[in-house]
Amino acid sequence: MSKLLKVKNKKCKECGSDYTPFKTTQVVCSPKCASILAEKKVWKEKKKIMIENTRTRTEWLTIAQAVFNTYIRIRDKHKGCISCGKPLNKNNTDAGHLWPLKYSYIRFNEYNVNAQCSRPCNKDMSGDINNYRKNFVIRYSEEKLKELDLIAHREKKYTIDEIKDLIDEYKLKIKLKIKEHGKF
C-alpha cells in the first residue's frame, strides 16, 4: 500500500490567500494571480532598465566608487590600516585614498586606495597622509609612490561605458576575493 502525502497549504505570493498547490513549485493560487505576478516581474525589469538609462555620469561614478571601495576593504581586510597599522574591523574601515577623488586619473587605481581605519586615521586625521605615505613605501615601494605622484595630476574623464565596465570588473573581483578570503 502506498502512503498518500499530505500537501501543505501555502500563501499566494500575489494575493496572500491560503491555497493547496498542485505542484511543489507553485507559488500562486490561480492563473489570475500568476498573470499579475508575471506582469509585475516584467514591469520591475522595465523599471530597472529605465532607471539605468536615465542615470547621470555622476550617479554612475558614485556607484562605481562604492563598488571599488568595497573591493579595497575586502582586499585589505587582513593587512591593517595603511596609516597606523592597527587591525581593521568591518565597522571601522574606509577605503582611504593617497591622492583624493578629485585626482580623476588615479581615482580607481588600486595602489592609490588602501584600507584605512575610519577613525581616527581617515576621518579625524584627514587620512593621516604622512604615515600613509611612509607605510605605502613599506607595503609597495618608493618607486610605486613616485609613479603615483607623477601620474596623479593627469586628467581622466570616464565615459558612462567605461564606468559601467569598472563596476562589472570590480563586482567580479569582489566575488573572487570573497571566495578566496570570505566576507569582511
mmCIF file of C-alpha atoms in Angstrom:
data_model
loop_
_atom_site.group_PDB
_atom_site.id
_atom_site.type_symbol
_atom_site.label_atom_id
_atom_site.label_comp_id
_atom_site.label_asym_id
_atom_site.label_seq_id
_atom_site.Cartn_x
_atom_site.Cartn_y
_atom_site.Cartn_z
ATOM 1 C CA MET A 1 0.000 0.000 0.000
ATOM 2 C CA SER A 2 1.291 3.391 -0.906
ATOM 3 C CA LYS A 3 1.078 6.232 1.533
ATOM 4 C CA LEU A 4 -0.527 9.441 0.435
ATOM 5 C CA LEU A 5 1.480 12.506 1.334
ATOM 6 C CA LYS A 6 -0.436 15.332 2.820
ATOM 7 C CA VAL A 7 0.125 18.534 0.851
ATOM 8 C CA LYS A 8 0.747 21.603 2.961
ATOM 9 C CA ASN A 9 -1.160 24.753 2.219
ATOM 10 C CA LYS A 10 0.807 27.773 1.015
ATOM 11 C CA LYS A 11 0.225 31.515 0.926
ATOM 12 C CA CYS A 12 -0.189 33.004 -2.534
ATOM 13 C CA LYS A 13 2.737 35.325 -3.381
ATOM 14 C CA GLU A 14 0.331 37.665 -5.138
ATOM 15 C CA CYS A 15 -2.898 37.908 -3.141
ATOM 16 C CA GLY A 16 -1.783 36.332 0.143
ATOM 17 C CA SER A 17 -4.649 33.836 0.379
ATOM 18 C CA ASP A 18 -4.102 30.254 1.516
ATOM 19 C CA TYR A 19 -4.298 27.572 -1.183
ATOM 20 C CA THR A 20 -3.417 23.939 -1.780
ATOM 21 C CA PRO A 21 -0.752 23.706 -4.502
ATOM 22 C CA PHE A 22 -0.925 21.193 -7.355
ATOM 23 C CA LYS A 23 2.886 21.207 -7.708
ATOM 24 C CA THR A 24 5.644 21.829 -5.182
ATOM 25 C CA THR A 25 6.947 24.717 -7.279
ATOM 26 C CA GLN A 26 3.605 26.516 -7.436
ATOM 27 C CA VAL A 27 3.747 29.960 -5.771
ATOM 28 C CA VAL A 28 0.331 31.438 -6.638
ATOM 29 C CA CYS A 29 -3.215 30.304 -6.099
ATOM 30 C CA SER A 30 -4.695 30.887 -9.566
ATOM 31 C CA PRO A 31 -3.959 31.735 -13.200
ATOM 32 C CA LYS A 32 -5.141 35.289 -12.494
ATOM 33 C CA CYS A 33 -2.550 35.735 -9.705
ATOM 34 C CA ALA A 34 0.102 34.126 -11.926
ATOM 35 C CA SER A 35 -0.634 36.659 -14.655
ATOM 36 C CA ILE A 36 -0.472 39.593 -12.245
ATOM 37 C CA LEU A 37 2.798 38.329 -10.754
ATOM 38 C CA ALA A 38 4.307 37.912 -14.247
ATOM 39 C CA GLU A 39 3.272 41.459 -15.196
ATOM 40 C CA LYS A 40 4.922 42.782 -12.032
ATOM 41 C CA LYS A 41 8.152 40.971 -12.891
ATOM 42 C CA VAL A 42 8.118 42.421 -16.417
ATOM 43 C CA TRP A 43 7.467 45.912 -15.023
ATOM 44 C CA LYS A 44 10.273 45.501 -12.489
ATOM 45 C CA GLU A 45 12.720 44.680 -15.291
ATOM 46 C CA LYS A 46 11.495 47.585 -17.449
ATOM 47 C CA LYS A 47 11.796 49.947 -14.475
ATOM 48 C CA LYS A 48 15.351 48.761 -13.792
ATOM 49 C CA ILE A 49 16.313 49.447 -17.425
ATOM 50 C CA MET A 50 14.612 52.868 -17.367
ATOM 51 C CA ILE A 51 16.481 53.841 -14.196
ATOM 52 C CA GLU A 52 19.799 52.694 -15.666
ATOM 53 C CA ASN A 53 19.145 54.634 -18.867
ATOM 54 C CA THR A 54 18.390 57.861 -17.000
ATOM 55 C CA ARG A 55 21.349 57.793 -14.584
ATOM 56 C CA THR A 56 23.823 60.609 -14.971
ATOM 57 C CA ARG A 57 27.557 60.134 -15.322
ATOM 58 C CA THR A 58 27.945 61.395 -11.745
ATOM 59 C CA GLU A 59 25.459 58.818 -10.446
ATOM 60 C CA TRP A 60 27.350 56.056 -12.276
ATOM 61 C CA LEU A 61 30.631 57.321 -10.773
ATOM 62 C CA THR A 62 29.098 57.168 -7.293
ATOM 63 C CA ILE A 63 28.054 53.553 -7.857
ATOM 64 C CA ALA A 64 31.476 52.660 -9.269
ATOM 65 C CA GLN A 65 33.220 54.299 -6.317
ATOM 66 C CA ALA A 66 31.111 52.333 -3.829
ATOM 67 C CA VAL A 67 31.829 49.023 -5.590
ATOM 68 C CA PHE A 68 35.550 49.840 -5.908
ATOM 69 C CA ASN A 69 35.781 50.844 -2.228
ATOM 70 C CA THR A 70 34.083 47.599 -1.196
ATOM 71 C CA TYR A 71 36.696 45.673 -3.164
ATOM 72 C CA ILE A 72 39.532 47.589 -1.441
ATOM 73 C CA ARG A 73 38.104 46.865 2.023
ATOM 74 C CA ILE A 74 37.823 43.146 1.253
ATOM 75 C CA ARG A 75 41.265 43.030 -0.417
ATOM 76 C CA ASP A 76 42.987 44.695 2.555
ATOM 77 C CA LYS A 77 40.992 43.300 5.467
ATOM 78 C CA HIS A 78 43.983 41.318 6.819
ATOM 79 C CA LYS A 79 46.644 43.960 6.106
ATOM 80 C CA GLY A 80 45.778 46.513 8.768
ATOM 81 C CA CYS A 81 45.354 50.262 8.388
ATOM 82 C CA ILE A 82 47.755 51.750 5.829
ATOM 83 C CA SER A 83 48.390 54.712 8.156
ATOM 84 C CA CYS A 84 48.620 53.306 11.692
ATOM 85 C CA GLY A 85 48.887 49.559 11.065
ATOM 86 C CA LYS A 86 46.132 48.655 13.532
ATOM 87 C CA PRO A 87 43.871 45.710 12.650
ATOM 88 C CA LEU A 88 40.753 46.635 10.694
ATOM 89 C CA ASN A 89 37.206 45.671 11.505
ATOM 90 C CA LYS A 90 34.049 45.803 9.420
ATOM 91 C CA ASN A 91 32.583 48.795 11.258
ATOM 92 C CA ASN A 92 35.690 50.976 11.233
ATOM 93 C CA THR A 93 37.206 50.617 7.763
ATOM 94 C CA ASP A 94 37.334 53.108 4.910
ATOM 95 C CA ALA A 95 38.934 52.931 1.507
ATOM 96 C CA GLY A 96 41.499 55.679 2.052
ATOM 97 C CA HIS A 97 42.897 57.496 -0.968
ATOM 98 C CA LEU A 98 46.523 58.599 -1.058
ATOM 99 C CA TRP A 99 45.531 61.108 -3.733
ATOM 100 C CA PRO A 100 41.918 62.289 -3.192
ATOM 101 C CA LEU A 101 38.997 61.620 -5.551
ATOM 102 C CA LYS A 102 39.460 64.931 -7.357
ATOM 103 C CA TYR A 103 42.544 63.417 -8.996
ATOM 104 C CA SER A 104 40.486 61.595 -11.560
ATOM 105 C CA TYR A 105 43.273 59.732 -13.355
ATOM 106 C CA ILE A 106 44.103 57.616 -10.307
ATOM 107 C CA ARG A 107 40.705 57.607 -8.647
ATOM 108 C CA PHE A 108 40.310 53.881 -9.371
ATOM 109 C CA ASN A 109 43.995 52.980 -9.135
ATOM 110 C CA GLU A 110 44.352 50.056 -6.710
ATOM 111 C CA TYR A 111 47.697 51.337 -5.400
ATOM 112 C CA ASN A 112 46.227 54.768 -4.694
ATOM 113 C CA VAL A 113 43.483 53.333 -2.470
ATOM 114 C CA ASN A 114 44.133 51.248 0.631
ATOM 115 C CA ALA A 115 42.090 50.206 3.641
ATOM 116 C CA GLN A 116 42.304 52.643 6.493
ATOM 117 C CA CYS A 117 40.627 52.858 9.879
ATOM 118 C CA SER A 118 37.738 55.311 9.623
ATOM 119 C CA ARG A 119 38.534 56.805 12.990
ATOM 120 C CA PRO A 120 40.969 58.210 13.796
ATOM 121 C CA CYS A 121 43.105 57.946 10.637
ATOM 122 C CA ASN A 122 40.801 58.692 7.703
ATOM 123 C CA LYS A 123 38.140 60.980 9.156
ATOM 124 C CA ASP A 124 39.742 62.588 12.213
ATOM 125 C CA MET A 125 43.245 62.994 10.772
ATOM 126 C CA SER A 126 42.286 63.656 7.122
ATOM 127 C CA GLY A 127 43.889 60.413 6.020
ATOM 128 C CA ASP A 128 47.000 60.777 8.212
ATOM 129 C CA ILE A 129 48.823 61.322 4.943
ATOM 130 C CA ASN A 130 52.383 61.401 6.357
ATOM 131 C CA ASN A 131 52.053 57.947 7.901
ATOM 132 C CA TYR A 132 50.059 56.781 4.856
ATOM 133 C CA ARG A 133 52.979 57.711 2.554
ATOM 134 C CA LYS A 134 55.589 56.199 4.907
ATOM 135 C CA ASN A 135 53.695 52.890 5.172
ATOM 136 C CA PHE A 136 52.865 52.926 1.459
ATOM 137 C CA VAL A 137 56.604 52.726 0.720
ATOM 138 C CA ILE A 138 56.947 49.810 3.149
ATOM 139 C CA ARG A 139 53.940 47.991 1.661
ATOM 140 C CA TYR A 140 54.709 48.639 -2.011
ATOM 141 C CA SER A 141 57.883 50.607 -2.833
ATOM 142 C CA GLU A 142 59.393 54.056 -3.193
ATOM 143 C CA GLU A 143 59.186 53.628 -6.976
ATOM 144 C CA LYS A 144 55.441 52.933 -6.848
ATOM 145 C CA LEU A 145 54.919 56.047 -4.722
ATOM 146 C CA LYS A 146 56.909 58.168 -7.191
ATOM 147 C CA GLU A 147 54.863 56.690 -10.056
ATOM 148 C CA LEU A 148 51.571 57.642 -8.356
ATOM 149 C CA ASP A 149 52.876 61.131 -7.571
ATOM 150 C CA LEU A 150 53.915 61.527 -11.200
ATOM 151 C CA ILE A 151 50.607 60.432 -12.760
ATOM 152 C CA ALA A 152 48.233 61.873 -10.152
ATOM 153 C CA HIS A 153 47.741 65.213 -11.898
ATOM 154 C CA ARG A 154 46.730 63.742 -15.235
ATOM 155 C CA GLU A 155 43.103 64.248 -16.191
ATOM 156 C CA LYS A 156 40.667 61.449 -16.961
ATOM 157 C CA LYS A 157 37.014 61.908 -17.812
ATOM 158 C CA TYR A 158 35.403 58.497 -17.673
ATOM 159 C CA THR A 159 32.630 57.767 -20.126
ATOM 160 C CA ILE A 160 29.486 56.055 -18.850
ATOM 161 C CA ASP A 161 30.502 52.875 -20.675
ATOM 162 C CA GLU A 162 33.956 52.939 -19.029
ATOM 163 C CA ILE A 163 32.309 53.442 -15.637
ATOM 164 C CA LYS A 164 29.920 50.530 -16.222
ATOM 165 C CA ASP A 165 32.910 48.379 -17.198
ATOM 166 C CA LEU A 166 34.650 49.362 -13.943
ATOM 167 C CA ILE A 167 31.540 48.404 -11.978
ATOM 168 C CA ASP A 168 31.390 44.990 -13.676
ATOM 169 C CA GLU A 169 35.147 44.452 -13.219
ATOM 170 C CA TYR A 170 35.100 45.218 -9.502
ATOM 171 C CA LYS A 171 31.921 43.268 -8.815
ATOM 172 C CA LEU A 172 33.696 40.250 -10.294
ATOM 173 C CA LYS A 173 36.846 40.962 -8.261
ATOM 174 C CA ILE A 174 34.715 41.200 -5.111
ATOM 175 C CA LYS A 175 33.172 37.776 -5.809
ATOM 176 C CA LEU A 176 36.620 36.268 -6.339
ATOM 177 C CA LYS A 177 38.055 37.845 -3.168
ATOM 178 C CA ILE A 178 35.079 36.673 -1.115
ATOM 179 C CA LYS A 179 35.621 33.131 -2.414
ATOM 180 C CA GLU A 180 39.308 33.430 -1.549
ATOM 181 C CA HIS A 181 39.141 35.195 1.844
ATOM 182 C CA GLY A 182 35.486 35.345 2.890
ATOM 183 C CA LYS A 183 33.412 38.462 3.565
ATOM 184 C CA PHE A 184 34.616 41.298 5.724
#
